[in-house]
Coordinates of C-alpha atoms in Angstrom, one line a residue:
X107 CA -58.0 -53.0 -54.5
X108 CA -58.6 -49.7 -55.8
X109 CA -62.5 -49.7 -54.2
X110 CA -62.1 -46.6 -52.1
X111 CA -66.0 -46.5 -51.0
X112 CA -67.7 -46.7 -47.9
X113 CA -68.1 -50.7 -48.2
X114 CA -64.8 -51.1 -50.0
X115 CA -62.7 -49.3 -46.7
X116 CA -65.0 -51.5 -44.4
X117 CA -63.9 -54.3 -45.7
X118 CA -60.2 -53.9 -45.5
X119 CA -60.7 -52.4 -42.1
X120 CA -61.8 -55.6 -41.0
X121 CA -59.4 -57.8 -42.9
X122 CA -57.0 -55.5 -40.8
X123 CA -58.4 -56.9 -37.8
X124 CA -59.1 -60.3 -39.0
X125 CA -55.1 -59.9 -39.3
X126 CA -54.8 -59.4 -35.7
X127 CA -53.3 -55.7 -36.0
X128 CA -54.4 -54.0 -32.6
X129 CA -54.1 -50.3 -35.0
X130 CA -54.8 -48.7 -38.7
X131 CA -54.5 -45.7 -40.2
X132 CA -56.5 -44.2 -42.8
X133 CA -56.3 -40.9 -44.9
X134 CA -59.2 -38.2 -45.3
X135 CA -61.3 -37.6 -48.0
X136 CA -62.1 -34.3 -50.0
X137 CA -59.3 -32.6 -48.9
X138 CA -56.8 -31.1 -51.7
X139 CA -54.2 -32.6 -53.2
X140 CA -50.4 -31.9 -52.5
X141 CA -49.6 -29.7 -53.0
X142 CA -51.6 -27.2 -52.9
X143 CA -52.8 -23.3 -52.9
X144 CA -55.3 -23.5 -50.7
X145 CA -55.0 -25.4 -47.4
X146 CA -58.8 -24.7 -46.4
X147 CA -60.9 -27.9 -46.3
X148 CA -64.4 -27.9 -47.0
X149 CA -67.4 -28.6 -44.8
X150 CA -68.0 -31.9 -47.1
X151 CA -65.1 -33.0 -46.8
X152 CA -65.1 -32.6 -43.3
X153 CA -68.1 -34.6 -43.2
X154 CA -66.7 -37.2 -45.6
X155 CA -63.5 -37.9 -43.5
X156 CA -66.2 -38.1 -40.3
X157 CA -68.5 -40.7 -42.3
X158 CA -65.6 -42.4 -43.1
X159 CA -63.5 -42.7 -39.6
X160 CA -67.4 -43.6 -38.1
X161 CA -67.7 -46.4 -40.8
X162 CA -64.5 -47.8 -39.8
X163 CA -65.1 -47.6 -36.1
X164 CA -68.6 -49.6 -36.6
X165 CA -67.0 -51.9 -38.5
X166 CA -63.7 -52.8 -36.1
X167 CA -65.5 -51.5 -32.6
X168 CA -63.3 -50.5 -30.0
X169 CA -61.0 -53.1 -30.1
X170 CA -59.3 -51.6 -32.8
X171 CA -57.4 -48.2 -32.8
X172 CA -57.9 -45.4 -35.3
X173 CA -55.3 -43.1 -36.8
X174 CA -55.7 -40.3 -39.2
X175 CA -53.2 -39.2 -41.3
X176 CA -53.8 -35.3 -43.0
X177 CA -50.4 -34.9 -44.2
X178 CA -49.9 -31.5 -43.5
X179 CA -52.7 -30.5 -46.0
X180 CA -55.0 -28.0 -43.4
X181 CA -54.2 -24.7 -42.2
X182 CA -55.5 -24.0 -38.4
X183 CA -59.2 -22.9 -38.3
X184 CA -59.6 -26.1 -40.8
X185 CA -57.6 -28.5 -38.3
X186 CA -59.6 -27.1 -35.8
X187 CA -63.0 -28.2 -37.2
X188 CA -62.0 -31.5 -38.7
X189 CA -60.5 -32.4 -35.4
X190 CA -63.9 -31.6 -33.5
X191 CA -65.5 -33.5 -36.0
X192 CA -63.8 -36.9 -35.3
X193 CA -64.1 -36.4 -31.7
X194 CA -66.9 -38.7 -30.8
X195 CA -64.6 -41.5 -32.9
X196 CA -61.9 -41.6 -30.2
X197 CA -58.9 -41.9 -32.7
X198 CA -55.8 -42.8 -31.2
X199 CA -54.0 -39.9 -33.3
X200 CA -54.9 -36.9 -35.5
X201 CA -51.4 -37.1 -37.6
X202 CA -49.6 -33.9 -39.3
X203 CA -52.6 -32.0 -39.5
X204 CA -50.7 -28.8 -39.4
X205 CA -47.1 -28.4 -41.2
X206 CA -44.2 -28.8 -39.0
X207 CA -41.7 -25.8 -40.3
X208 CA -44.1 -23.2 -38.7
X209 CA -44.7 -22.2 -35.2
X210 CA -45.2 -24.7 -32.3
X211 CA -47.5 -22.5 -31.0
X212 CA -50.2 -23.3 -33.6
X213 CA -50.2 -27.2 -32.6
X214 CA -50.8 -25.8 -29.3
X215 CA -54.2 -23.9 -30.3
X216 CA -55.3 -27.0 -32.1
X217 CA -54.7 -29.3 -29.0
X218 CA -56.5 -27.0 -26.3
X219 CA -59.5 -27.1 -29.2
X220 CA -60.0 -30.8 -28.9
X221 CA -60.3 -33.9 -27.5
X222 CA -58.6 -35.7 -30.2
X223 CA -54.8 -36.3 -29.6
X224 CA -52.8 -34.8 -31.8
X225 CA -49.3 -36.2 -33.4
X226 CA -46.7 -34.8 -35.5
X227 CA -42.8 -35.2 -35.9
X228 CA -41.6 -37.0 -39.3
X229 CA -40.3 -34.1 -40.1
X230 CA -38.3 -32.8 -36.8
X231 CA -35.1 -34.6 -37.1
X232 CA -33.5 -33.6 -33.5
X233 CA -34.7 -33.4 -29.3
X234 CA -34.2 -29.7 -29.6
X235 CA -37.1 -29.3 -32.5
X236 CA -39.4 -31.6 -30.4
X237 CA -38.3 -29.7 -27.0
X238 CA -39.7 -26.7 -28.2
X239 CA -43.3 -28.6 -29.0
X240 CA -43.4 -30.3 -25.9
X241 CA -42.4 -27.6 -23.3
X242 CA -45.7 -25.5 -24.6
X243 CA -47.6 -28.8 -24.7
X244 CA -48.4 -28.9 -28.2
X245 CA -48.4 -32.6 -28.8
X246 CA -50.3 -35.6 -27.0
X247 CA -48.3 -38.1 -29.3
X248 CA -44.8 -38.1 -30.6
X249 CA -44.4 -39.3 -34.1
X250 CA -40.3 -39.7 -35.0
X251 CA -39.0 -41.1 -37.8
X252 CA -35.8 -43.1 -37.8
X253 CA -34.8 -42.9 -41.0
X254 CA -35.0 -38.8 -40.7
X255 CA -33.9 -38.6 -37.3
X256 CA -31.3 -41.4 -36.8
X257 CA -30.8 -44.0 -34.0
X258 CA -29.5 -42.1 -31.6
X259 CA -31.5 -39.0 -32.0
X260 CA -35.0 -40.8 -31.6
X261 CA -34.0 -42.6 -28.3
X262 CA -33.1 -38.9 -26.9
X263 CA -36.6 -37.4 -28.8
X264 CA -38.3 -40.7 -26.8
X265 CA -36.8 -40.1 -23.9
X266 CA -37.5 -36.3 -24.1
X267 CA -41.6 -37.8 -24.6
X268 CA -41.6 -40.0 -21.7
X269 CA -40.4 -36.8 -19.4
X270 CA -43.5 -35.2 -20.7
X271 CA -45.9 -38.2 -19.9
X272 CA -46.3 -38.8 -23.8
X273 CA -46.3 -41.6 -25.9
X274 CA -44.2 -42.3 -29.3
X275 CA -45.4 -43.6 -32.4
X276 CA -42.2 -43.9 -34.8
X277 CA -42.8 -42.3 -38.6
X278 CA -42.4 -45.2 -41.4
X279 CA -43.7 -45.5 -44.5
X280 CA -40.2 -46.7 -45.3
X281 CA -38.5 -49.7 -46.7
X282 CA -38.2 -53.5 -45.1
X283 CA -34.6 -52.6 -43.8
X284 CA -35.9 -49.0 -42.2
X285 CA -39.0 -51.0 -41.0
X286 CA -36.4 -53.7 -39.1
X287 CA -33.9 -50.8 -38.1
X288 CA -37.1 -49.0 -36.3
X289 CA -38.6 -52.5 -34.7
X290 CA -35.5 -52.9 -32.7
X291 CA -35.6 -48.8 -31.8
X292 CA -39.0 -49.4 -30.9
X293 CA -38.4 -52.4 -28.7
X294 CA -35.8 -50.4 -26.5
X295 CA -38.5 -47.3 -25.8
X296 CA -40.5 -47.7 -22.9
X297 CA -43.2 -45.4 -23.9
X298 CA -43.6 -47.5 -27.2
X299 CA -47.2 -47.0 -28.6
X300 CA -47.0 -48.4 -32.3
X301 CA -45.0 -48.4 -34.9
X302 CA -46.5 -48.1 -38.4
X303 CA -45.3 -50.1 -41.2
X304 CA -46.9 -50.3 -44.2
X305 CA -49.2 -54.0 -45.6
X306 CA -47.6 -56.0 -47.9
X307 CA -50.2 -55.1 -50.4
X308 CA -49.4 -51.8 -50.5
X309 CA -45.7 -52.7 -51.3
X310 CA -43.9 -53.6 -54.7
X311 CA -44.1 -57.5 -55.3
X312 CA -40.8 -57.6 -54.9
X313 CA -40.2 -56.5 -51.2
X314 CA -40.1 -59.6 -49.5
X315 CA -37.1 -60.7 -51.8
X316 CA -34.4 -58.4 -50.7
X317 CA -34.3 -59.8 -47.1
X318 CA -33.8 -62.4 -45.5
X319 CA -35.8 -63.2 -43.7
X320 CA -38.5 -61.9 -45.6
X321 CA -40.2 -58.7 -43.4
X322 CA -43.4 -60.8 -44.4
X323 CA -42.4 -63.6 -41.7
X324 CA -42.1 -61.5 -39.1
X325 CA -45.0 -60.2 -38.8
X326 CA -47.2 -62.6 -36.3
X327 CA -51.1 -61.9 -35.2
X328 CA -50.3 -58.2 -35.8
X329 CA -47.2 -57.5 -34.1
X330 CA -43.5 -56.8 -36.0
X331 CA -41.1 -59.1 -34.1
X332 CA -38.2 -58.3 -34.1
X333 CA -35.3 -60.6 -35.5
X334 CA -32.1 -61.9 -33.5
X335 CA -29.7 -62.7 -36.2
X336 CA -26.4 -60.7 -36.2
X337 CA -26.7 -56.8 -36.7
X338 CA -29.9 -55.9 -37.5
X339 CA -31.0 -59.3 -38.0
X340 CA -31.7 -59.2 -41.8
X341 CA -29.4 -60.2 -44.5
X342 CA -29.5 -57.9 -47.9
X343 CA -30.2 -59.9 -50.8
X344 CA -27.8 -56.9 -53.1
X345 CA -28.4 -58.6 -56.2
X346 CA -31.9 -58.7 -56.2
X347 CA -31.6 -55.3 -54.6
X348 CA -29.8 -54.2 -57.8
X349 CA -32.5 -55.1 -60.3
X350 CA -34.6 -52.1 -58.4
X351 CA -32.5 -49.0 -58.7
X352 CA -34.1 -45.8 -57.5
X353 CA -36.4 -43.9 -59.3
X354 CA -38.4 -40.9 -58.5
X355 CA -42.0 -41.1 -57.9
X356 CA -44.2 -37.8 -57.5
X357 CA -46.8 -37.1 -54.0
X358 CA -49.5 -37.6 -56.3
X359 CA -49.0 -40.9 -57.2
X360 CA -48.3 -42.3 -53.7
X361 CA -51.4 -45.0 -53.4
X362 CA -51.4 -46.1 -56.5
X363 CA -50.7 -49.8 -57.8
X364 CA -46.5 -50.0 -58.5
X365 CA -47.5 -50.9 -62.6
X366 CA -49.4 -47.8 -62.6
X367 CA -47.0 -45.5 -61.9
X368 CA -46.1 -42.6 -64.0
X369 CA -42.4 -42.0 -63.3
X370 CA -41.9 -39.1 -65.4
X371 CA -41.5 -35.6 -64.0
X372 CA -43.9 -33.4 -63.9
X373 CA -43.2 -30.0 -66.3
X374 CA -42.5 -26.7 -63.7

């Protein structure tokens, strides 16, 4: 915990593996924080992020996908030349490199300038916002997220994928309930490539407590199964569930350990 060098992110990428998880996804490094002015990303850290994917592919080889994740933090020319950069690495997705609210046609320039396929979607909530990616062909991977776009809209947004030959990986960094609801969404897509969910190490102590069964349990040599009790298969423990009431906490902080947590607002 908290070792984010070279050896340090080797050796969680291969207690990933030693997990049995088939897939991981990792952030970039150097690149401002969000959110930012500038969305321009430097030559070193360009050439961090590379040294760091190429670590991580040494250390797992190829039986062990790759995904990126740059949070909308780049603007083109610099999506352009990380993307090129990790090329040789084979990721299984460049996530959110561009933001989502501006024109589909950008995503498009980015994907004829690499060889790296390129994902986005946690923020398009309906078909019609992905139609108008996909009918350019500015995605190779569709990347919903059930708790933005609902049931029923992300079977129409995978369906609308699998006409265009693509595959979907559903958005969630999301609680044990939205990781549940998504598992049996998942399970019902045919052009299912993974569904992220987050380790229980990067979760509050706590998380494994407010269902039953425990989202812990079903996970088995890397793969989520998904539970056949009545409804979602998960009952809601509400009173533990009560002693956690919501409470805001700021972009900056996300990665950090839960005590460490500053959960006052920033001053505007």
């Amino acid at each position: 915990a908290g070792d984010s060098s070279l050896e340090g992110v080797v050796r969680q990428a291969r207690w990933i593996k030693d997990q049995g998880f088939t897939a991981l996804k990792m952030a970039p490094v150097g690149l401002s924080a969000r959110p930012a002015v500038t969305r321009i990303a430097s030559l070193e850290a360009i050439d961090a992020t590379a040294a760091k994917v190429r670590a991580v592919r040494e250390a797992v080889g190829d039986g062990v996908d790759i995904a990126l994740d740059l949070t909308a933090r780049l603007d083109l020319p610099s999506a352009m030349a990380m993307a090129q950069a990790l090329d040789p690495y084979r990721l299984l997705f460049l996530e959110d490199p561009l933001r989502q609210d501006e024109s589909p046609a950008s995503y498009k320039r980015l994907t004829e300038a690499t060889r790296t396929p390129i994902g986005t979607g946690e923020n398009l909530y309906t078909s019609w916002s992905f139609r108008n990616y996909l009918e350019i062909g500015a995605l190779d991977v569709v990347l919903p997220d059930v708790c933005h776009a609902g049931v029923l809209q992300t079977k129409k947004i995978a369906a609308l994928a699998e006409a265009f030959h693509l595959p979907v990986a559903p958005h969630n960094p999301n609680s044990p309930l939205s990781a549940v609801i998504s598992a049996h969404v998942c399970s019902t897509i045919p052009n299912l490539l993974a569904l992220e969910m987050y380790a229980s190490e990067g979760e509050p102590p706590w998380r494994d407590a407010i269902t039953d069964p425990p989202v812990s349990s079903l996970v088995r040599d890397g793969y989520l199964t998904v539970p056949t009790g009545p409804g979602w298969g998960v009952a809601i423990n509400e009173e533990e569930l009560g002693r956690h009431p919501f409470r805001e906490v700021w972009y900056s902080q996300v990665g950090k350990d839960w005590k460490e947590l500053d959960l006052t607002p920033p001053v505007s």
